[in-house]
mmCIF file of C-alpha atoms in Angstrom:
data_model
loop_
_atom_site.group_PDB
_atom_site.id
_atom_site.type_symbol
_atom_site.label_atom_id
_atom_site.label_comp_id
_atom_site.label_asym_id
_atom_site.label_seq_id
_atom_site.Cartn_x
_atom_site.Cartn_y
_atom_site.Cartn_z
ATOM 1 C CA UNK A 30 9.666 -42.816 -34.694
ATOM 2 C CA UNK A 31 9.862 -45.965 -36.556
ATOM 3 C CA UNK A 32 13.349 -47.258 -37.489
ATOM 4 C CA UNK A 33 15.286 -44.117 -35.930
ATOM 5 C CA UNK A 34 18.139 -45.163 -34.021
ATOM 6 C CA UNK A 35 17.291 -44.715 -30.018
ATOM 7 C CA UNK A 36 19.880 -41.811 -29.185
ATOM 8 C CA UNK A 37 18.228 -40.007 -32.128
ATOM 9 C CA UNK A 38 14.744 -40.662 -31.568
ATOM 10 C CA UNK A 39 15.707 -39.140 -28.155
ATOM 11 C CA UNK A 40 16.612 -36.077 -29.861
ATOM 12 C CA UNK A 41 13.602 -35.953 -31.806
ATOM 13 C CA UNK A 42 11.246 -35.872 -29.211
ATOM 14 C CA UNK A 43 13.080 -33.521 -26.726
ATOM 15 C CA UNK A 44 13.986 -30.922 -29.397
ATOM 16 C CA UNK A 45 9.695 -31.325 -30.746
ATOM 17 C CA UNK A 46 8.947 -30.202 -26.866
ATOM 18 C CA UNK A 47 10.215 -26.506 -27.742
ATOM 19 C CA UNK A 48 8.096 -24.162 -28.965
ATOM 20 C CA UNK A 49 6.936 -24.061 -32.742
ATOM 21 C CA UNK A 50 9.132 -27.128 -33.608
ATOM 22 C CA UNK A 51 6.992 -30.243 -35.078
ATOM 23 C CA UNK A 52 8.238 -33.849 -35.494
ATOM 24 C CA UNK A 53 9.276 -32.945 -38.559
ATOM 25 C CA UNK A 54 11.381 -29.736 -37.841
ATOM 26 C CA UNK A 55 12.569 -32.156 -34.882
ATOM 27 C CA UNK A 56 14.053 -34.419 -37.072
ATOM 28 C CA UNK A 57 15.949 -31.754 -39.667
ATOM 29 C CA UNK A 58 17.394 -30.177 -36.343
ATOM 30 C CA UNK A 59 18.517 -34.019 -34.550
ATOM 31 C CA UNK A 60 20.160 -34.274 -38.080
ATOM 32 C CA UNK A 61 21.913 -31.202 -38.137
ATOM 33 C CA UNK A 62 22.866 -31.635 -34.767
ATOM 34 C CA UNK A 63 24.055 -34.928 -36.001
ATOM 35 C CA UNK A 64 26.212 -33.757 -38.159
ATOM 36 C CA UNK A 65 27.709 -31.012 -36.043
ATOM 37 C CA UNK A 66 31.216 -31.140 -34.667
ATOM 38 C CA UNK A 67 31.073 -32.357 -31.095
ATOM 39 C CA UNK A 68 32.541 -29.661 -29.667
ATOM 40 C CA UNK A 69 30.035 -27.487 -31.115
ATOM 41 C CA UNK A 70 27.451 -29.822 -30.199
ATOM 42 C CA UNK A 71 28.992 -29.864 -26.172
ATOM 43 C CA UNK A 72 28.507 -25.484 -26.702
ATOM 44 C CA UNK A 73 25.445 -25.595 -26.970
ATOM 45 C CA UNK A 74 24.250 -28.021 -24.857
ATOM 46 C CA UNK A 75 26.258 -26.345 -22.628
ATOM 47 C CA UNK A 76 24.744 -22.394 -23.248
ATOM 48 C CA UNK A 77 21.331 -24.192 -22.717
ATOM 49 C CA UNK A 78 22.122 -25.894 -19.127
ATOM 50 C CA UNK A 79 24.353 -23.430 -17.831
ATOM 51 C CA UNK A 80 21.972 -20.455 -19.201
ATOM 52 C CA UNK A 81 18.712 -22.218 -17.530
ATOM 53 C CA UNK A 82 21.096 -22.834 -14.012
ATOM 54 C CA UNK A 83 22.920 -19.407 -14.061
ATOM 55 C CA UNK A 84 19.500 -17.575 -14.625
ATOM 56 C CA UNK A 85 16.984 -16.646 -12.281
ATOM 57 C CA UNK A 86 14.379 -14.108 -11.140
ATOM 58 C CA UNK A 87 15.526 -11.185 -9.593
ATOM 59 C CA UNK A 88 14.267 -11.121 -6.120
ATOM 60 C CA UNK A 89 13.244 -7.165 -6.417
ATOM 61 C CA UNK A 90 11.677 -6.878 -9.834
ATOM 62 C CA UNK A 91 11.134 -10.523 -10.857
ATOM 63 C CA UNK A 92 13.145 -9.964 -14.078
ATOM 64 C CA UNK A 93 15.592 -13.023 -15.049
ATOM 65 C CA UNK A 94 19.234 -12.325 -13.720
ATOM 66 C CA UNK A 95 21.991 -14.072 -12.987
ATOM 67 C CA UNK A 96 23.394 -11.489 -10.326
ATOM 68 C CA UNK A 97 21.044 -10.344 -7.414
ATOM 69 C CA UNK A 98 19.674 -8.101 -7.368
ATOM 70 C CA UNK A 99 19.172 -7.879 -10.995
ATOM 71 C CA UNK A 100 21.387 -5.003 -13.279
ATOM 72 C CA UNK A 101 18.670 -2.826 -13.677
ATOM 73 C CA UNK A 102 17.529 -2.751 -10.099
ATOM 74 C CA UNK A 103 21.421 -2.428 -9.253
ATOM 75 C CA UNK A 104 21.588 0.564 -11.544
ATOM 76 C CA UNK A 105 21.922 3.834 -9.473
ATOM 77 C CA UNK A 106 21.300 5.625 -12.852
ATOM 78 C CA UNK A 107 17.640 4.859 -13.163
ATOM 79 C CA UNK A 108 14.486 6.870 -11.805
ATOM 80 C CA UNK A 109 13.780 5.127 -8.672
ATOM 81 C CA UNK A 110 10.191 6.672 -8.458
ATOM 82 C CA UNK A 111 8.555 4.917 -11.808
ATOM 83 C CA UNK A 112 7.762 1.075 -11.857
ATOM 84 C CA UNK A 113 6.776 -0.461 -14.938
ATOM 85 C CA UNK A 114 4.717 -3.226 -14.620
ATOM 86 C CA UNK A 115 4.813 -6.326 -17.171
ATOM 87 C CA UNK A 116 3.358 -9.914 -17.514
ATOM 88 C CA UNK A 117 7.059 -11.475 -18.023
ATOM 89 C CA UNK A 118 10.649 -11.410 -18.958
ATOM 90 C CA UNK A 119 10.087 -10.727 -22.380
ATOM 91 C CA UNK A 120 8.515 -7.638 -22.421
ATOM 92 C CA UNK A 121 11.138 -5.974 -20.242
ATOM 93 C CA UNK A 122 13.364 -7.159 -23.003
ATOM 94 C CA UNK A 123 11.238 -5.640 -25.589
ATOM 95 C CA UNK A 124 10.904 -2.231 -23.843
ATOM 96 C CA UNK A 125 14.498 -2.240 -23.107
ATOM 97 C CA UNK A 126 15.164 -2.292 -26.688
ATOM 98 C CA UNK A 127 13.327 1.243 -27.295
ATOM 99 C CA UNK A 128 16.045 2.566 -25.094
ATOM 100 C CA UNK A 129 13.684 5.605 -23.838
ATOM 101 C CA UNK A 130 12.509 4.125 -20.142
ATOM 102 C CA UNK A 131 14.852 4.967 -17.370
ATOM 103 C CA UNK A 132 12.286 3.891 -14.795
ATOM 104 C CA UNK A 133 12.225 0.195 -12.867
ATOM 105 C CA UNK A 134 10.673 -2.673 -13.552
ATOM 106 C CA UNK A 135 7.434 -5.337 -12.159
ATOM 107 C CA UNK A 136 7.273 -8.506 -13.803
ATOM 108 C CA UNK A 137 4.474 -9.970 -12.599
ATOM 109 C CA UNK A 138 5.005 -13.515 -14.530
ATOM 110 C CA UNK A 139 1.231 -13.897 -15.876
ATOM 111 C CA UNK A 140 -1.965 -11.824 -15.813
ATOM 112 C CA UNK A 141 -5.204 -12.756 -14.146
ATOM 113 C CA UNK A 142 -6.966 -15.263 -16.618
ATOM 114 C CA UNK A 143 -10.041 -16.783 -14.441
ATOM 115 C CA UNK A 144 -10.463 -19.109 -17.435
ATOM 116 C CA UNK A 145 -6.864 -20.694 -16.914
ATOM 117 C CA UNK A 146 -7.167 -21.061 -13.382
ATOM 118 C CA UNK A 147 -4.520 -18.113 -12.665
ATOM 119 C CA UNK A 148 -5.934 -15.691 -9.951
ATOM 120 C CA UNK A 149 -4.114 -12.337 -8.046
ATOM 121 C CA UNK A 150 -2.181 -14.674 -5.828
ATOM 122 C CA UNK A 151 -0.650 -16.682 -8.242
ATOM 123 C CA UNK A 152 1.323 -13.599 -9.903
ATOM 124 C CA UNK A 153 3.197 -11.099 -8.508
ATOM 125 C CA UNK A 154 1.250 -8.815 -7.499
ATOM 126 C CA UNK A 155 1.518 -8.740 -3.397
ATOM 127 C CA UNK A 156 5.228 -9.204 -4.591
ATOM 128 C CA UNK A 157 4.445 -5.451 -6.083
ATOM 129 C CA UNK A 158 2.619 -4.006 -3.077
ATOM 130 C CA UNK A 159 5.170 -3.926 -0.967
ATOM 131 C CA UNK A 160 7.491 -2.327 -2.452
ATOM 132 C CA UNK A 161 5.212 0.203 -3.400
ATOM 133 C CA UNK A 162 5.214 0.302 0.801
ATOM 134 C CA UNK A 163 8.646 1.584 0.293
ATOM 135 C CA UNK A 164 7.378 5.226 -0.147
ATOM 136 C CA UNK A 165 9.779 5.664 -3.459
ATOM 137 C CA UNK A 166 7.572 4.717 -5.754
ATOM 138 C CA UNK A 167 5.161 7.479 -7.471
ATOM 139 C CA UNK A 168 4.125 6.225 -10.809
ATOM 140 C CA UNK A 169 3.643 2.787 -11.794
ATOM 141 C CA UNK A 170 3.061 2.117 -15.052
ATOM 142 C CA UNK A 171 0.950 -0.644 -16.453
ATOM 143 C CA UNK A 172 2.146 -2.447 -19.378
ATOM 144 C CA UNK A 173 0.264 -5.467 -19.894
ATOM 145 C CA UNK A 174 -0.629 -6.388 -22.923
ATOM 146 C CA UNK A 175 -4.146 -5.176 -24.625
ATOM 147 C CA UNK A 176 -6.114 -8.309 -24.252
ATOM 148 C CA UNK A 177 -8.919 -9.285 -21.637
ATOM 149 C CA UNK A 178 -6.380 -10.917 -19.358
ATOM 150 C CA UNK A 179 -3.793 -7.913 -19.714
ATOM 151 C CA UNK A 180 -6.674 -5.306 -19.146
ATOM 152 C CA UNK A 181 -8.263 -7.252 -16.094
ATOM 153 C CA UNK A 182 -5.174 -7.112 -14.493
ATOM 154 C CA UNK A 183 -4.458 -3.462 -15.289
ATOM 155 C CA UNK A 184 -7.231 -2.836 -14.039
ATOM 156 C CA UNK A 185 -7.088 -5.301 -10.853
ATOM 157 C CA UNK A 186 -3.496 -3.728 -9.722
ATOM 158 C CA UNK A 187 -5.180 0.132 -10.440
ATOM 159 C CA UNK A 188 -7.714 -0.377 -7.550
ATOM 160 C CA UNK A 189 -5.323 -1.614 -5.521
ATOM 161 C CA UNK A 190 -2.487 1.476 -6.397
ATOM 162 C CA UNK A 191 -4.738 4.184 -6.412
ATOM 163 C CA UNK A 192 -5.727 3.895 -2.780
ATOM 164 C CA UNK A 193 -1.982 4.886 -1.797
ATOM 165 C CA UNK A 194 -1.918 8.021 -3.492
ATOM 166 C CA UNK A 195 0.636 6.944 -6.514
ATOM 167 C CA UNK A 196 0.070 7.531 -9.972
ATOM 168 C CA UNK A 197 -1.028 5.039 -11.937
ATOM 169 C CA UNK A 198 -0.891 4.763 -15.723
ATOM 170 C CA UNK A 199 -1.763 3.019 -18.838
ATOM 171 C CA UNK A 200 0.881 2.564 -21.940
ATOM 172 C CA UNK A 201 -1.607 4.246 -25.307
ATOM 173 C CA UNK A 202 -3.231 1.644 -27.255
ATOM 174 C CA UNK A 203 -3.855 3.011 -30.425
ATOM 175 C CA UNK A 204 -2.385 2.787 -34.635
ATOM 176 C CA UNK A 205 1.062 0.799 -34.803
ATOM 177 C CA UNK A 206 3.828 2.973 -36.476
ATOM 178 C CA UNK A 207 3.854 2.127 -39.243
ATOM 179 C CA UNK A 208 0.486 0.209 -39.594
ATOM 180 C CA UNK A 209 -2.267 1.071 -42.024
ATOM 181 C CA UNK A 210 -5.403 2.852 -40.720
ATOM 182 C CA UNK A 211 -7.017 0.423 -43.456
ATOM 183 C CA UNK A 212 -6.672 -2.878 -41.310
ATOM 184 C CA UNK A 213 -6.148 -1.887 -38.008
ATOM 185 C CA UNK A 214 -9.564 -3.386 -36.070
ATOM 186 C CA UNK A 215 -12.627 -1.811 -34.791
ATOM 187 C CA UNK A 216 -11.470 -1.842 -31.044
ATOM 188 C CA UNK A 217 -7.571 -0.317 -31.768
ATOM 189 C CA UNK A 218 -9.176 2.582 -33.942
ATOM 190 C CA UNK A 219 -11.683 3.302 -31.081
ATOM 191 C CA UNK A 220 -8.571 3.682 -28.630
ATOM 192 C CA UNK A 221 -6.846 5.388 -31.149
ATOM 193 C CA UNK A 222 -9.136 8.015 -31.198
ATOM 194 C CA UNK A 223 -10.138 8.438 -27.695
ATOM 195 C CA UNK A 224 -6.138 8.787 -27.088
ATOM 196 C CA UNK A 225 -6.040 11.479 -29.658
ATOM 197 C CA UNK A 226 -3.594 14.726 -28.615
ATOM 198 C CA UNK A 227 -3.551 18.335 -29.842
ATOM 199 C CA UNK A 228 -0.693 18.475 -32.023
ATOM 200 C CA UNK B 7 21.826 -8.399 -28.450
ATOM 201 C CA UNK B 8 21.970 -5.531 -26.728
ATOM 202 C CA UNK B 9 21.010 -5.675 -23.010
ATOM 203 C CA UNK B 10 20.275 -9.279 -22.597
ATOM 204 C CA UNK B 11 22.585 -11.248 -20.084
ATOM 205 C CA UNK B 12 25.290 -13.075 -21.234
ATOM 206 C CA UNK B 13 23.839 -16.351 -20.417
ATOM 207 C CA UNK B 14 21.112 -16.086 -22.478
ATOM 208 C CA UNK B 15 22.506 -14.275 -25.530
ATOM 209 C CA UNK B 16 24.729 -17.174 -25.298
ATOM 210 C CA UNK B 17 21.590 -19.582 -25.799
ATOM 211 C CA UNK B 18 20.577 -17.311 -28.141
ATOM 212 C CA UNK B 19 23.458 -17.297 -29.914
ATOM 213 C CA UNK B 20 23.813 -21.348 -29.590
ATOM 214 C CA UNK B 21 20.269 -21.723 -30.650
ATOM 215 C CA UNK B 22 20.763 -19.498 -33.765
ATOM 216 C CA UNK B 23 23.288 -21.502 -35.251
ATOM 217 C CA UNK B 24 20.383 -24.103 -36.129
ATOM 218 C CA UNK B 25 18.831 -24.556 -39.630
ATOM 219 C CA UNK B 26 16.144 -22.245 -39.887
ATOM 220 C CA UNK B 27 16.159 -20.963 -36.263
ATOM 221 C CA UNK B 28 16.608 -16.871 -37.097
ATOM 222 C CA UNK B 29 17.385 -14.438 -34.040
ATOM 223 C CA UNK B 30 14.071 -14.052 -33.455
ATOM 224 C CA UNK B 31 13.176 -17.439 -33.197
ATOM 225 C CA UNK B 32 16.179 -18.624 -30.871
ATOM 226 C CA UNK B 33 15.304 -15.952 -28.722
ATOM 227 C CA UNK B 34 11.835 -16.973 -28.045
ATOM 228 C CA UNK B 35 13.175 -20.479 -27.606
ATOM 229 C CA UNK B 36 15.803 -19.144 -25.049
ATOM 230 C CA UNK B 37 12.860 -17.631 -23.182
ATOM 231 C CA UNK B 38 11.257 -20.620 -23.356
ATOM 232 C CA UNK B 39 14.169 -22.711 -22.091
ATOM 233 C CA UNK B 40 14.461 -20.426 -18.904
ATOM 234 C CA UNK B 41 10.787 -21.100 -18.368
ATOM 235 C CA UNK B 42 11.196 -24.584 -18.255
ATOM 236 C CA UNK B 43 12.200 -26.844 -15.001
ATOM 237 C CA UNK B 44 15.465 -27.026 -14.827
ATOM 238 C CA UNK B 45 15.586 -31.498 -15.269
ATOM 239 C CA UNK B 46 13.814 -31.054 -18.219
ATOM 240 C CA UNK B 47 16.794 -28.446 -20.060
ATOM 241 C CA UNK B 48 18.838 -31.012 -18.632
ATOM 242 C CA UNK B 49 17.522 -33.771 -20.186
ATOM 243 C CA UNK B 50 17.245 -31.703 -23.407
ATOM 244 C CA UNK B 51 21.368 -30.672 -23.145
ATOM 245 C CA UNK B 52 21.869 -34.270 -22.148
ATOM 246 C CA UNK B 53 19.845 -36.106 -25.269
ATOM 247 C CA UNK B 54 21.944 -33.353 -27.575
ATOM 248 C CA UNK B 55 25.380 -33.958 -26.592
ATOM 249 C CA UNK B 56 24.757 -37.886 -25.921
ATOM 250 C CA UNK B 57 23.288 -38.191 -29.323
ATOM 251 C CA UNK B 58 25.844 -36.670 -30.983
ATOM 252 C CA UNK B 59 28.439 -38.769 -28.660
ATOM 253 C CA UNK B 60 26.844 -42.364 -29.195
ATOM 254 C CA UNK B 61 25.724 -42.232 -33.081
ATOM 255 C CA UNK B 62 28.864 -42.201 -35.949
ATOM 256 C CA UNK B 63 28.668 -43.494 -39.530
ATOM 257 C CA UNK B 64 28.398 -47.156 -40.170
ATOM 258 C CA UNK B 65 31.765 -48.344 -41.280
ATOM 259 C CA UNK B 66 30.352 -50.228 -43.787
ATOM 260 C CA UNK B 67 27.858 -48.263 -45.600
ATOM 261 C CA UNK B 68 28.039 -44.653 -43.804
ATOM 262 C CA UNK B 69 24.416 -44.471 -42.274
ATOM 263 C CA UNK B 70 24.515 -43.113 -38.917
ATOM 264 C CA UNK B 71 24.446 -45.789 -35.519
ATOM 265 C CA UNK B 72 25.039 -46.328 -32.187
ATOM 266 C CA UNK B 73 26.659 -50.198 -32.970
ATOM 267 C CA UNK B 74 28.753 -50.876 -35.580
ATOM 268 C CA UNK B 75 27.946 -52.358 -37.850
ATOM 269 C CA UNK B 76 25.031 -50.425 -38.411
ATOM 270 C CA UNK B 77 21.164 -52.423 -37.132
ATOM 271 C CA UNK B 78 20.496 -52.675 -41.239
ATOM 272 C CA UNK B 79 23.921 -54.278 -42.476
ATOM 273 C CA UNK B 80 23.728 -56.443 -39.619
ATOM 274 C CA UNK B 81 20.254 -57.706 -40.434
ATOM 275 C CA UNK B 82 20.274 -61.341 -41.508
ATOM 276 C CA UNK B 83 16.905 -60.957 -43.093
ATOM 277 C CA UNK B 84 18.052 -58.279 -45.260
ATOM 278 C CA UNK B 85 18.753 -59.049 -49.193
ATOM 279 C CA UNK B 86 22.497 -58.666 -49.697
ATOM 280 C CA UNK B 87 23.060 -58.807 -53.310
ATOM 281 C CA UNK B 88 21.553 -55.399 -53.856
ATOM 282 C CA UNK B 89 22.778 -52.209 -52.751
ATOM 283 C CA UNK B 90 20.868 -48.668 -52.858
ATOM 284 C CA UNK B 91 23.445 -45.844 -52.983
ATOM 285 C CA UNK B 92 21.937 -42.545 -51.144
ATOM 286 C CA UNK B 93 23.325 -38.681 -50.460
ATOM 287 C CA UNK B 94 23.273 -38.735 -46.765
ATOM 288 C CA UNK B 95 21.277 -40.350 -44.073
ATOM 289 C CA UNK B 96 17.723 -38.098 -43.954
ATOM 290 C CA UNK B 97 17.610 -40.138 -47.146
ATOM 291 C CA UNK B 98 17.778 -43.684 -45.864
ATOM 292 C CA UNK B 99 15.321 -42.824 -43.093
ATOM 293 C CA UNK B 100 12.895 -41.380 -45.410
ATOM 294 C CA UNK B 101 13.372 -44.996 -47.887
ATOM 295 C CA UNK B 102 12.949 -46.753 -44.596
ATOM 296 C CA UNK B 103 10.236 -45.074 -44.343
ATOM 297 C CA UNK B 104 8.452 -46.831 -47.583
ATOM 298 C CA UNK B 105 8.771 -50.299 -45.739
ATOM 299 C CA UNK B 106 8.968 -51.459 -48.961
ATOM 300 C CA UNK B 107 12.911 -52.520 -49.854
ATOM 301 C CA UNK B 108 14.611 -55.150 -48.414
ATOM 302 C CA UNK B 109 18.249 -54.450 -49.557
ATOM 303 C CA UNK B 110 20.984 -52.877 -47.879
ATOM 304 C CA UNK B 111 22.666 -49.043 -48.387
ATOM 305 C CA UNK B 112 25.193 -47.108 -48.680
ATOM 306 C CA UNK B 113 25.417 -43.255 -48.405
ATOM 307 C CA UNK B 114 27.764 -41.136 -49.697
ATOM 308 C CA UNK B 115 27.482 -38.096 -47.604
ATOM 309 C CA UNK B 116 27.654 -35.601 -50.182
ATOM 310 C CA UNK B 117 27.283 -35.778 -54.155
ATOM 311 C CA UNK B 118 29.930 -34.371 -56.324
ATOM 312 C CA UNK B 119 29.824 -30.547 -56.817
ATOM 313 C CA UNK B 120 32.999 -29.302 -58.578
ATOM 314 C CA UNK B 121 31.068 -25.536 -57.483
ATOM 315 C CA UNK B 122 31.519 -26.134 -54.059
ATOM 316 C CA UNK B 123 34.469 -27.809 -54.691
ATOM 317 C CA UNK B 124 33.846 -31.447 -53.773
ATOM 318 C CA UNK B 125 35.204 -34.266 -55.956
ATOM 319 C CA UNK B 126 34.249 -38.011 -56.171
ATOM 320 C CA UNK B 127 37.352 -38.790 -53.909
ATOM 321 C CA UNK B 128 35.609 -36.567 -51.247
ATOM 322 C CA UNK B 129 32.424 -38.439 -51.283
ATOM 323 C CA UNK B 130 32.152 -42.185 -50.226
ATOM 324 C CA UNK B 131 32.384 -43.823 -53.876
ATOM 325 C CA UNK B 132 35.635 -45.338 -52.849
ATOM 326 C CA UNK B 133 34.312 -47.481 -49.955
ATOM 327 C CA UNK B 134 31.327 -48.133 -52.704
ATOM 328 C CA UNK B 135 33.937 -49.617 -54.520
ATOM 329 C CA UNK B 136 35.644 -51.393 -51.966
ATOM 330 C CA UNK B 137 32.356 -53.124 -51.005
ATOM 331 C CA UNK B 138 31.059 -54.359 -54.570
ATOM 332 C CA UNK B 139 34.726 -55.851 -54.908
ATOM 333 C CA UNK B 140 33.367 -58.756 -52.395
ATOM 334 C CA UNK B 141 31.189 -59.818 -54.943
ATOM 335 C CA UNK B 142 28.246 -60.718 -53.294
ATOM 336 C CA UNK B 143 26.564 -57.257 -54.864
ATOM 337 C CA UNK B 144 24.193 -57.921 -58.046
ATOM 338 C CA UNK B 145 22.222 -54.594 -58.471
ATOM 339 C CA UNK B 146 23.116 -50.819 -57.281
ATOM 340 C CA UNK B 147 20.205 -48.635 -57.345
ATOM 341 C CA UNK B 148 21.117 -45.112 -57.607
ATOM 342 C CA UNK B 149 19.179 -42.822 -55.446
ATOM 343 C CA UNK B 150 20.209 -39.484 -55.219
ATOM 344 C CA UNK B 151 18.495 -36.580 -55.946
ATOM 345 C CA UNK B 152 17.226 -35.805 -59.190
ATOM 346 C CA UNK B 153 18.988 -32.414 -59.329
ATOM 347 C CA UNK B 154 22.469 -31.742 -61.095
ATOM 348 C CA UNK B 155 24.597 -32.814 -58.578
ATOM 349 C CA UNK B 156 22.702 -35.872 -58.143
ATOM 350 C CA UNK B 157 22.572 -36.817 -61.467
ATOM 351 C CA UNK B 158 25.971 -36.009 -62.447
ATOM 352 C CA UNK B 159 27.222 -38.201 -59.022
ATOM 353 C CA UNK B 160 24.667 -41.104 -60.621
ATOM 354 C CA UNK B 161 26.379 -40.995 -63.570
ATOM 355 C CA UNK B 162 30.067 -41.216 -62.729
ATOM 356 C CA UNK B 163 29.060 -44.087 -60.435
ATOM 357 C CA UNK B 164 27.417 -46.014 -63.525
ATOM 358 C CA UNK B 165 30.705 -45.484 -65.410
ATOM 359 C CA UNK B 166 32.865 -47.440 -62.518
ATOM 360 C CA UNK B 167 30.388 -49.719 -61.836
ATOM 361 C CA UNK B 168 29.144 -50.811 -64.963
ATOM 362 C CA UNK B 169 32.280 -52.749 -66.045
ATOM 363 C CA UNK B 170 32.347 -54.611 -63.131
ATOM 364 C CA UNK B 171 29.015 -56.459 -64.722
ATOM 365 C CA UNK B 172 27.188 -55.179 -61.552
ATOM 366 C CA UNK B 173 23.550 -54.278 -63.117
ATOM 367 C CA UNK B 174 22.796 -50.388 -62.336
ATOM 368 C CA UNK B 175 19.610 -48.871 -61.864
ATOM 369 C CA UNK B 176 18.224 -45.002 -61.088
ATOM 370 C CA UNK B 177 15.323 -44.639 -59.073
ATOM 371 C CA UNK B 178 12.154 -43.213 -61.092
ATOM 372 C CA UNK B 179 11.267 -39.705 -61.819
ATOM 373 C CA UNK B 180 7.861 -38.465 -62.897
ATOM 374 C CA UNK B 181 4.588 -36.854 -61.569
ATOM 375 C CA UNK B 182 4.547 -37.112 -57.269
ATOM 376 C CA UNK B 183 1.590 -39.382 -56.185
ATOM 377 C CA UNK B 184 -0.996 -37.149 -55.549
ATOM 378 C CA UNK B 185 0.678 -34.320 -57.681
ATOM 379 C CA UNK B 186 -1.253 -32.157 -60.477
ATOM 380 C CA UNK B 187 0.140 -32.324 -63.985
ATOM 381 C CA UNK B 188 -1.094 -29.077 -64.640
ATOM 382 C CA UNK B 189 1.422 -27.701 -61.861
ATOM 383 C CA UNK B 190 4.653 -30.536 -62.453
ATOM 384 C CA UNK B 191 7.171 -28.956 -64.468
ATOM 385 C CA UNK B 192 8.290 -29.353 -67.961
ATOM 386 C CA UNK B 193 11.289 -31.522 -67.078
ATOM 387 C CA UNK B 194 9.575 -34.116 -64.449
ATOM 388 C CA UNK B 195 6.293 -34.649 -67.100
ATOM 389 C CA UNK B 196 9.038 -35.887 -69.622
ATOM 390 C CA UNK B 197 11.171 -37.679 -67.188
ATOM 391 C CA UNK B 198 7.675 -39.493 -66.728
ATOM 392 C CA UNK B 199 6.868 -39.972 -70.843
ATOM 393 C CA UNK B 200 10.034 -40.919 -71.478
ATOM 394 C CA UNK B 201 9.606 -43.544 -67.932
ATOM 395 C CA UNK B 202 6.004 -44.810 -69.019
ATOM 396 C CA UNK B 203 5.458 -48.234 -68.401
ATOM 397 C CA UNK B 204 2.466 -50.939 -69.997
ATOM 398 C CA UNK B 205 -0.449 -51.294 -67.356
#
């Protein structure tokens, strides 16, 4: 940026390389930061380092942790025989927030996207095969997201399951709670009715 | 946040703490910092806390630098005898910006706001003072905002300057270049009547 002082200009354009944030919400934020107390300043700097070197994956489920193997995994409390398979971190944290699953987790960090380059090897998925080997396992549940990528690899992982005799299942795709029938699309109403259940 | 590891409702928590970054957002940019290499969060951390570290306010007009005194008051070229008064430093970037003026600053961090209880002696109008006593100052242009605050912080500064024969001037208000008159408010169209000039 013209005329910014270096140290701040330095700000600018690591803070722009985050997600959503523009040279312009850069520069409000490098202020702000600016005008911070420095030992505020030092916290977070410090939660951002230390959080990005204290946190990895777990080497069973693939989930970030910073024990090993993960708390979940660890947790004698959960159902051993159901594995719930995501594309990342993210949606285990989403899924954990509807506190109903008491199964295991799969993250599989991506989904099959020819188009991108990203095949079967490069996620997680002969990560996910063997412990299926294990012989606990007797539903796996796949919850990738509903797009071409997410369904490919649903699909992908099901020939490979199904072979060994477990159970494998789809999440519903169908009318969010809460959404209107109105502007839901073509494809979700389709689902919606094809999932339909007696009442 | 329930169920997320302590390091990263730490970042989250850090990251929250930023203008405009809700929950939501500084958790997706948590995520995102986890997903990153781990020299680049460094470098991030490190720009943070050494930009906050290396830049401090001039100590002669207030801007923020990294040498003191500040790149602009130390700037032979620069036109001494007039002096543009400013809020905070976003503001001098933004009239640096223009490329167009040639004098030097000072910024007051802060306007006076007996609601949130801050008074001309907790704003920089002493120091103001201080500085036009050397003399070598011919013109102040007031530019703070055109709000109350702003106004009312112009206007005690034209009552202390004034008798020092120090010529005082406000910065322009009227219709935005490229603006619509038909959406400008009542008050800017007749701050730009009132400011009409022969062409």
């Amino acid at each position: 940026m013209a005329g910014m002082l270096e140290p701040v200009s330095r700000m600018v354009n690591q803070l722009s390389k985050l997600p959503g944030v523009g040279q312009k919400t850069a520069q409000r934020l490098a202020y702000h930061v600016l005008a911070m107390p420095e030992d505020q300043v030092r916290e977070l700097a410090v939660a951002l380092y230390n959080g990005k070197k204290q946190v990895h994956y777990c080497p069973v489920c693939g989930d970030y942790t910073d024990v090993d193997p993960c708390r979940i995994c660890a947790d004698k409390g959960r159902d051993t025989s159901v594995v719930c398979v995501v594309r990342d971190p993210r949606d285990v944290a989403a899924l954990e927030r509807m506190r109903d699953y008491n199964g295991l987790y799969h993250v599989l960090h991506g989904v099959i996207s020819p188009m991108d380059g990203v095949g079967p090897d490069d996620i997680r998925i002969k990560e996910l095969m063997a412990r299926l080997q294990e012989g606990t396992v007797r539903e796996v549940i796949l919850a990738t997201n509903p797009d071409i990528e997410g369904e490919a690899t649903a699909s992908y992982i099901t020939r490979l399951v199904r072979p060994l005799g477990i159970k494998v299942t789809r999440i519903a795709h169908g009318v969010p709670v809460g959404g209107e029938l109105e502007y839901t699309d073509e494809v979700t109403l389709s689902q919606a009715f094809q999932g339909r259940r007696e009442v």
